[in-house]
């Protein structure tokens, strides 16, 4: 590995096969920020290449099988950018729901949303193009990674939570410097009766400040330790999956929760966030005071996250989210958190988890905001 002062690394592989293997496993992120990987060339220039072109995986949904040949996929990719290669499932036709191609595109230009394909019989059909990740490009700064917001600043210092542990109140968060809605989650008690869901859904809707947009929760499934729902906008467009967690104290019962979450994510597609009281640390550094934590106490949670491709969200605020409120023998732990899948990081990677003051509860309030 070689570091260049222009801000990038050059990695030397033993073979082209090793390089292709790393390239095909992307996209990669570091602290929720996308890591751009591209093949090195002798005339490579950071300013010329990295600010305009990026490799992005695209999906061709429901592409007819007779167009899955190497030449056909190459021609389709050429209409979008410079095609590099397909993934293993596409090459071996192990998954026929969509074809997946890695394409080098100019991110300063408008990305192609659909292409017109002409087959050997001369028939034409429109093929939609879905991007797994869309990079942000600032027209003002001519740089990738952000979009200037005309001086708007985010402040949560004056924001106070309106949710109480016993009753959910229908108050809207008013933040004069933020025009987009915030999502706030404290604890949603699981195992809701059907007749109560409509009322909880109504009270947890999040409204936009000026345009009246709403986020609607649509119940999917619940157990004694989680509630799983879909989040939609006021046009009934799906946004992401949201699972609120309220884990039990017993380790064996939490093992059941981790298994349920693993099974829940296997058939699921799209952005997904799990948030709440996991009642479990992730490392020995997540506790201060009390008995020492051993690895077997959090290995099952780590294993679930690895199997489900889940990642921790970067947070701001206090490290510890719970304490026992004792005068003597004080214990601080980090057992409340938010974790997401890769699709969430690709779509909502700029969102941050804020750990706020606990208020009357012994748990800190978690808030996701841009």
Short mmCIF file of C-alpha atoms in Angstrom, two decimals:
data_model
loop_
_atom_site.label_atom_id
_atom_site.label_comp_id
_atom_site.label_asym_id
_atom_site.label_seq_id
_atom_site.Cartn_x
_atom_site.Cartn_y
_atom_site.Cartn_z
CA UNK A 1 0.00 0.00 0.00
CA UNK A 2 1.40 3.40 -1.05
CA UNK A 3 0.05 6.78 0.07
CA UNK A 4 0.02 9.79 -2.25
CA UNK A 5 -0.11 13.33 -0.83
CA UNK A 6 -2.95 14.18 -3.22
CA UNK A 7 -5.19 12.18 -0.91
CA UNK A 8 -5.37 8.63 -2.21
CA UNK A 9 -3.75 5.23 -1.78
CA UNK A 10 -2.34 2.88 -4.42
CA UNK A 11 -2.71 -0.82 -3.67
CA UNK A 12 -0.46 -3.38 -5.33
CA UNK A 13 -1.92 -6.86 -5.84
CA UNK A 14 -0.15 -10.12 -6.57
CA UNK A 15 -2.45 -10.85 -9.51
CA UNK A 16 -5.26 -9.39 -11.61
CA UNK A 17 -7.56 -12.04 -10.15
CA UNK A 18 -7.00 -10.67 -6.65
CA UNK A 19 -7.66 -7.14 -7.86
CA UNK A 20 -10.89 -8.15 -9.62
CA UNK A 21 -12.05 -9.98 -6.49
CA UNK A 22 -11.69 -6.83 -4.38
CA UNK A 23 -13.31 -4.62 -7.02
CA UNK A 24 -16.34 -6.91 -7.38
CA UNK A 25 -17.09 -7.01 -3.65
CA UNK A 26 -17.79 -3.27 -3.38
CA UNK A 27 -19.08 -0.75 -2.71
CA UNK A 28 -17.09 -0.04 0.45
CA UNK A 29 -17.61 2.64 3.10
CA UNK A 30 -15.47 4.14 5.88
CA UNK A 31 -17.43 5.81 8.71
CA UNK A 32 -20.52 5.84 6.46
CA UNK A 33 -18.62 7.67 3.69
CA UNK A 34 -18.21 5.90 0.34
CA UNK A 35 -14.72 4.72 -0.55
CA UNK A 36 -14.01 5.13 -4.26
CA UNK A 37 -12.02 2.31 -5.88
CA UNK A 38 -10.83 2.34 -9.47
CA UNK A 39 -8.21 0.60 -11.57
CA UNK A 40 -4.88 2.42 -11.72
CA UNK A 41 -3.54 3.74 -15.02
CA UNK A 42 -0.12 5.23 -15.82
CA UNK A 43 -1.68 8.63 -16.61
CA UNK A 44 -3.86 8.69 -13.47
CA UNK A 45 -4.50 12.15 -12.02
CA UNK A 46 -6.44 12.83 -8.82
CA UNK A 47 -7.88 16.11 -10.10
CA UNK A 48 -8.76 14.75 -13.52
CA UNK A 49 -10.11 11.33 -12.63
CA UNK A 50 -11.48 11.41 -9.09
CA UNK A 51 -13.58 14.56 -9.26
CA UNK A 52 -15.54 13.52 -12.33
CA UNK A 53 -15.65 9.74 -12.69
CA UNK A 54 -16.71 7.06 -10.24
CA UNK A 55 -17.44 3.36 -10.45
CA UNK A 56 -21.05 2.64 -9.52
CA UNK A 57 -22.94 -0.63 -9.47
CA UNK A 58 -26.14 -0.52 -11.52
CA UNK A 59 -29.06 -2.92 -11.57
CA UNK A 60 -31.05 -3.76 -14.70
CA UNK A 61 -34.31 -4.93 -13.19
CA UNK A 62 -36.16 -7.79 -14.91
CA UNK A 63 -33.76 -7.78 -17.85
CA UNK A 64 -34.79 -10.56 -20.31
CA UNK A 65 -32.47 -13.55 -20.15
CA UNK A 66 -31.60 -13.39 -23.85
CA UNK A 67 -29.90 -10.05 -23.12
CA UNK A 68 -27.65 -11.47 -20.39
CA UNK A 69 -24.78 -12.25 -22.72
CA UNK A 70 -21.41 -10.58 -22.20
CA UNK A 71 -21.74 -8.55 -25.40
CA UNK A 72 -25.31 -7.43 -24.68
CA UNK A 73 -24.50 -6.34 -21.13
CA UNK A 74 -21.41 -4.53 -22.37
CA UNK A 75 -23.46 -2.61 -24.96
CA UNK A 76 -26.06 -1.65 -22.34
CA UNK A 77 -23.36 -0.50 -19.92
CA UNK A 78 -21.73 1.55 -22.69
CA UNK A 79 -24.90 3.64 -22.98
CA UNK A 80 -24.51 4.61 -19.30
CA UNK A 81 -20.73 4.91 -18.97
CA UNK A 82 -17.73 2.64 -19.29
CA UNK A 83 -18.64 -0.93 -18.27
CA UNK A 84 -16.07 -2.84 -16.24
CA UNK A 85 -17.56 -6.19 -15.28
CA UNK A 86 -20.61 -7.94 -13.84
CA UNK A 87 -20.88 -9.55 -10.44
CA UNK A 88 -20.59 -13.30 -9.90
CA UNK A 89 -24.35 -13.89 -9.71
CA UNK A 90 -24.93 -12.12 -13.01
CA UNK A 91 -22.08 -13.92 -14.78
CA UNK A 92 -23.31 -17.33 -13.61
CA UNK A 93 -27.04 -16.45 -13.85
CA UNK A 94 -27.44 -17.46 -10.20
CA UNK A 95 -29.93 -14.62 -9.68
CA UNK A 96 -32.19 -13.64 -12.58
CA UNK A 97 -34.25 -10.88 -10.91
CA UNK A 98 -31.78 -8.28 -12.13
CA UNK A 99 -28.41 -8.02 -13.86
CA UNK A 100 -25.68 -6.12 -11.98
CA UNK A 101 -22.88 -4.24 -13.74
CA UNK A 102 -20.08 -2.03 -12.43
CA UNK A 103 -19.94 1.06 -14.65
CA UNK A 104 -17.57 4.03 -14.65
CA UNK A 105 -19.76 7.16 -14.95
CA UNK A 106 -19.22 10.91 -15.08
CA UNK A 107 -20.91 12.07 -11.87
CA UNK A 108 -20.90 15.72 -12.96
CA UNK A 109 -23.51 14.84 -15.59
CA UNK A 110 -27.11 13.73 -15.06
CA UNK A 111 -27.20 9.98 -14.55
CA UNK A 112 -29.11 7.96 -17.13
CA UNK A 113 -32.41 6.65 -15.73
CA UNK A 114 -33.33 4.33 -18.61
CA UNK A 115 -31.94 3.06 -21.89
CA UNK A 116 -33.60 1.89 -25.10
CA UNK A 117 -32.54 -1.60 -26.15
CA UNK A 118 -32.83 -2.95 -29.68
CA UNK A 119 -32.66 -6.73 -29.96
CA UNK A 120 -31.69 -8.92 -32.93
CA UNK A 121 -35.27 -8.83 -34.27
CA UNK A 122 -35.23 -5.04 -34.35
CA UNK A 123 -37.72 -4.71 -31.50
CA UNK A 124 -37.14 -1.84 -29.05
CA UNK A 125 -37.82 -1.85 -25.33
CA UNK A 126 -37.15 0.57 -22.49
CA UNK A 127 -34.95 -0.71 -19.68
CA UNK A 128 -34.90 1.11 -16.35
CA UNK A 129 -31.55 1.63 -14.66
CA UNK A 130 -31.28 1.52 -10.86
CA UNK A 131 -28.17 2.88 -9.15
CA UNK A 132 -27.10 1.22 -5.88
CA UNK A 133 -25.54 4.51 -4.80
CA UNK A 134 -25.77 8.05 -6.18
CA UNK A 135 -22.81 10.29 -5.36
CA UNK A 136 -23.47 13.88 -4.38
CA UNK A 137 -21.92 16.49 -6.67
CA UNK A 138 -21.77 20.15 -5.70
CA UNK A 139 -22.25 22.42 -8.72
CA UNK A 140 -21.02 25.36 -6.69
CA UNK A 141 -17.74 23.82 -5.50
CA UNK A 142 -17.34 21.38 -8.39
CA UNK A 143 -16.55 18.62 -5.91
CA UNK A 144 -17.96 15.21 -5.14
CA UNK A 145 -19.27 14.31 -1.69
CA UNK A 146 -21.52 17.19 -0.69
CA UNK A 147 -24.05 19.76 -1.90
CA UNK A 148 -23.84 23.30 -0.54
CA UNK A 149 -26.97 24.27 1.39
CA UNK A 150 -26.74 28.04 0.98
CA UNK A 151 -25.46 28.60 4.48
CA UNK A 152 -28.12 26.62 6.37
CA UNK A 153 -26.75 25.18 9.59
CA UNK A 154 -28.06 22.35 11.70
CA UNK A 155 -28.60 22.89 15.39
CA UNK A 156 -30.20 20.54 17.87
CA UNK A 157 -29.11 22.39 20.99
CA UNK A 158 -32.51 24.00 21.48
CA UNK A 159 -34.48 20.90 20.60
CA UNK A 160 -36.19 19.09 23.45
CA UNK A 161 -37.84 15.68 23.03
CA UNK A 162 -41.63 15.65 23.14
CA UNK A 163 -41.97 11.91 23.65
CA UNK A 164 -42.66 10.61 27.16
CA UNK A 165 -42.03 7.06 28.25
CA UNK A 166 -45.66 6.49 29.17
CA UNK A 167 -47.47 8.39 26.43
CA UNK A 168 -46.60 9.47 22.90
CA UNK A 169 -47.51 13.11 22.28
CA UNK A 170 -48.40 14.55 18.88
CA UNK A 171 -45.99 17.50 18.97
CA UNK A 172 -43.97 18.63 15.98
CA UNK A 173 -40.31 19.48 16.44
CA UNK A 174 -39.78 23.09 15.46
CA UNK A 175 -36.23 23.87 14.39
CA UNK A 176 -35.91 27.21 12.56
CA UNK A 177 -32.67 26.17 10.87
CA UNK A 178 -33.90 22.80 9.56
CA UNK A 179 -36.53 22.43 6.83
CA UNK A 180 -36.50 18.65 6.62
CA UNK A 181 -38.27 16.47 9.20
CA UNK A 182 -36.35 14.79 11.98
CA UNK A 183 -36.92 11.22 13.03
CA UNK A 184 -37.05 10.66 16.76
CA UNK A 185 -37.37 7.28 18.43
CA UNK A 186 -37.34 6.55 22.16
CA UNK A 187 -39.02 3.29 23.10
CA UNK A 188 -41.95 1.70 21.29
CA UNK A 189 -43.28 -1.11 23.44
CA UNK A 190 -43.46 -4.32 21.46
CA UNK A 191 -46.28 -6.86 21.12
CA UNK A 192 -48.83 -4.18 20.30
CA UNK A 193 -52.42 -5.20 20.00
CA UNK A 194 -53.84 -4.67 16.50
CA UNK A 195 -56.35 -2.04 17.60
CA UNK A 196 -53.55 0.04 19.17
CA UNK A 197 -51.33 0.13 16.09
CA UNK A 198 -53.35 2.76 14.24
CA UNK A 199 -53.16 5.11 17.24
CA UNK A 200 -49.41 4.61 17.70
CA UNK A 201 -48.85 5.11 13.97
CA UNK A 202 -50.82 8.36 14.02
CA UNK A 203 -48.88 9.72 16.99
CA UNK A 204 -45.44 8.84 15.59
CA UNK A 205 -45.86 10.40 12.15
CA UNK A 206 -43.23 13.03 11.38
CA UNK A 207 -44.28 16.19 9.57
CA UNK A 208 -42.28 18.57 7.42
CA UNK A 209 -42.12 22.15 8.63
CA UNK A 210 -43.54 23.90 5.57
CA UNK A 211 -44.83 21.45 2.96
CA UNK A 212 -46.82 19.14 5.21
CA UNK A 213 -44.94 15.98 4.21
CA UNK A 214 -45.56 12.98 6.42
CA UNK A 215 -43.69 9.77 7.09
CA UNK A 216 -46.12 6.89 7.51
CA UNK A 217 -45.29 3.73 9.45
CA UNK A 218 -46.84 0.56 8.03
CA UNK A 219 -46.77 -2.35 10.44
CA UNK A 220 -45.20 -5.59 9.17
CA UNK A 221 -44.38 -7.80 12.14
CA UNK A 222 -43.70 -7.72 15.87
CA UNK A 223 -42.47 -9.98 18.66
CA UNK A 224 -41.92 -9.44 22.36
CA UNK A 225 -38.62 -7.70 21.52
CA UNK A 226 -39.10 -5.73 18.31
CA UNK A 227 -41.55 -3.95 16.02
CA UNK A 228 -40.81 -4.07 12.30
CA UNK A 229 -42.46 -1.65 9.89
CA UNK A 230 -42.01 0.07 6.55
CA UNK A 231 -41.63 3.85 6.28
CA UNK A 232 -43.38 5.63 3.40
CA UNK A 233 -43.80 9.25 2.33
CA UNK A 234 -47.12 10.98 1.70
CA UNK A 235 -47.07 9.72 -1.92
CA UNK A 236 -46.95 6.12 -0.59
CA UNK A 237 -43.41 5.67 -1.93
CA UNK A 238 -41.32 3.26 0.10
CA UNK A 239 -38.37 4.89 1.87
CA UNK A 240 -36.83 2.35 4.24
CA UNK A 241 -37.47 -0.42 6.77
CA UNK A 242 -37.45 0.53 10.45
CA UNK A 243 -37.15 -1.96 13.31
CA UNK A 244 -37.43 -0.67 16.87
CA UNK A 245 -35.69 -2.85 19.44
CA UNK A 246 -36.55 -3.45 23.10
CA UNK A 247 -34.37 -6.43 24.03
CA UNK A 248 -34.95 -8.48 27.17
CA UNK A 249 -32.46 -8.91 30.01
CA UNK A 250 -31.82 -12.63 29.64
CA UNK A 251 -29.01 -13.58 27.25
CA UNK A 252 -30.81 -16.68 25.96
CA UNK A 253 -33.87 -14.60 25.05
CA UNK A 254 -31.67 -12.06 23.26
CA UNK A 255 -30.21 -14.92 21.24
CA UNK A 256 -33.74 -15.54 19.99
CA UNK A 257 -33.98 -11.85 19.04
CA UNK A 258 -30.72 -11.97 17.07
CA UNK A 259 -31.94 -15.08 15.23
CA UNK A 260 -35.29 -13.40 14.44
CA UNK A 261 -33.51 -10.34 13.05
CA UNK A 262 -31.22 -12.53 10.94
CA UNK A 263 -34.23 -14.35 9.47
CA UNK A 264 -36.08 -11.06 8.99
CA UNK A 265 -33.32 -9.61 6.82
CA UNK A 266 -32.69 -12.60 4.53
CA UNK A 267 -35.59 -12.01 2.07
CA UNK A 268 -35.66 -8.25 2.60
CA UNK A 269 -34.36 -5.65 0.14
CA UNK A 270 -33.84 -1.92 0.50
CA UNK A 271 -32.51 0.42 3.21
CA UNK A 272 -32.98 -0.94 6.74
CA UNK A 273 -32.30 0.57 10.17
CA UNK A 274 -32.63 -1.08 13.58
CA UNK A 275 -32.77 1.31 16.52
CA UNK A 276 -33.47 1.17 20.24
CA UNK A 277 -32.48 -0.66 23.41
CA UNK A 278 -30.37 -3.68 22.42
CA UNK A 279 -29.62 -4.35 26.11
CA UNK A 280 -26.23 -5.63 24.96
CA UNK A 281 -22.77 -4.13 24.65
CA UNK A 282 -20.66 -4.68 21.53
CA UNK A 283 -17.23 -4.59 23.18
CA UNK A 284 -15.52 -4.39 26.54
CA UNK A 285 -15.16 -0.60 26.01
CA UNK A 286 -18.96 -0.19 26.09
CA UNK A 287 -19.16 -0.40 29.88
CA UNK A 288 -17.67 1.62 32.72
CA UNK A 289 -18.01 0.26 36.23
CA UNK A 290 -19.61 -2.94 37.44
CA UNK A 291 -18.45 -6.43 36.52
CA UNK A 292 -16.09 -7.07 33.64
CA UNK A 293 -17.77 -8.00 30.36
CA UNK A 294 -16.59 -11.20 28.69
CA UNK A 295 -16.54 -11.81 24.96
CA UNK A 296 -19.21 -14.50 25.00
CA UNK A 297 -21.69 -11.91 26.31
CA UNK A 298 -21.64 -9.92 23.05
CA UNK A 299 -20.39 -12.48 20.51
CA UNK A 300 -23.93 -13.44 19.46
CA UNK A 301 -24.83 -9.82 18.65
CA UNK A 302 -21.65 -9.39 16.63
CA UNK A 303 -22.33 -12.64 14.79
CA UNK A 304 -25.86 -11.49 13.90
CA UNK A 305 -24.53 -8.19 12.54
CA UNK A 306 -21.92 -10.00 10.45
CA UNK A 307 -24.45 -12.50 9.06
CA UNK A 308 -26.95 -9.74 8.25
CA UNK A 309 -24.31 -7.31 6.90
CA UNK A 310 -25.28 -4.71 9.50
CA UNK A 311 -23.07 -1.78 10.52
CA UNK A 312 -22.98 0.70 13.39
CA UNK A 313 -23.97 4.30 12.60
CA UNK A 314 -21.52 7.02 13.60
CA UNK A 315 -22.85 8.93 16.59
CA UNK A 316 -22.37 12.28 18.28
CA UNK A 317 -22.88 13.01 21.96
CA UNK A 318 -22.20 10.89 25.02
CA UNK A 319 -20.62 7.52 24.44
CA UNK A 320 -22.68 5.80 27.14
CA UNK A 321 -26.47 5.60 26.75
CA UNK A 322 -27.55 4.09 30.09
CA UNK A 323 -26.57 4.40 33.72
CA UNK A 324 -27.99 2.95 36.92
CA UNK A 325 -28.50 6.32 38.69
CA UNK A 326 -26.83 5.04 41.87
CA UNK A 327 -24.83 7.28 44.14
CA UNK A 328 -22.41 4.43 44.86
CA UNK A 329 -21.35 1.76 42.39
CA UNK A 330 -22.24 3.82 39.32
CA UNK A 331 -22.39 1.85 36.07
CA UNK A 332 -22.40 3.38 32.59
CA UNK A 333 -23.04 1.28 29.48
CA UNK A 334 -23.65 1.69 25.76
CA UNK A 335 -26.60 -0.60 25.10
CA UNK A 336 -28.78 1.72 22.99
CA UNK A 337 -27.72 2.08 19.37
CA UNK A 338 -28.69 2.17 15.71
CA UNK A 339 -27.38 -0.28 13.13
CA UNK A 340 -28.07 -0.36 9.39
CA UNK A 341 -27.46 -2.42 6.28
CA UNK A 342 -25.34 -1.40 3.30
CA UNK A 343 -28.36 -0.12 1.34
CA UNK A 344 -29.08 2.37 4.14
CA UNK A 345 -25.48 3.61 4.11
CA UNK A 346 -25.64 4.11 0.35
CA UNK A 347 -28.90 6.11 0.47
CA UNK A 348 -28.79 7.79 3.91
CA UNK A 349 -25.05 7.70 4.62
CA UNK A 350 -25.01 11.39 5.58
CA UNK A 351 -27.43 10.90 8.50
CA UNK A 352 -25.94 10.94 11.99
CA UNK A 353 -27.08 9.34 15.24
CA UNK A 354 -27.27 11.90 18.06
CA UNK A 355 -27.18 10.66 21.67
CA UNK A 356 -29.24 13.19 23.63
CA UNK A 357 -29.93 13.70 27.33
CA UNK A 358 -31.89 10.86 28.99
CA UNK A 359 -34.45 13.08 30.74
CA UNK A 360 -36.62 11.13 33.21
CA UNK A 361 -35.51 7.79 31.78
CA UNK A 362 -32.25 6.01 32.56
CA UNK A 363 -31.76 5.58 28.80
CA UNK A 364 -30.52 8.33 26.50
CA UNK A 365 -32.79 9.50 23.70
CA UNK A 366 -31.57 8.56 20.21
CA UNK A 367 -32.22 10.91 17.31
CA UNK A 368 -31.33 10.45 13.62
CA UNK A 369 -30.85 13.71 11.72
CA UNK A 370 -28.95 14.99 8.71
#
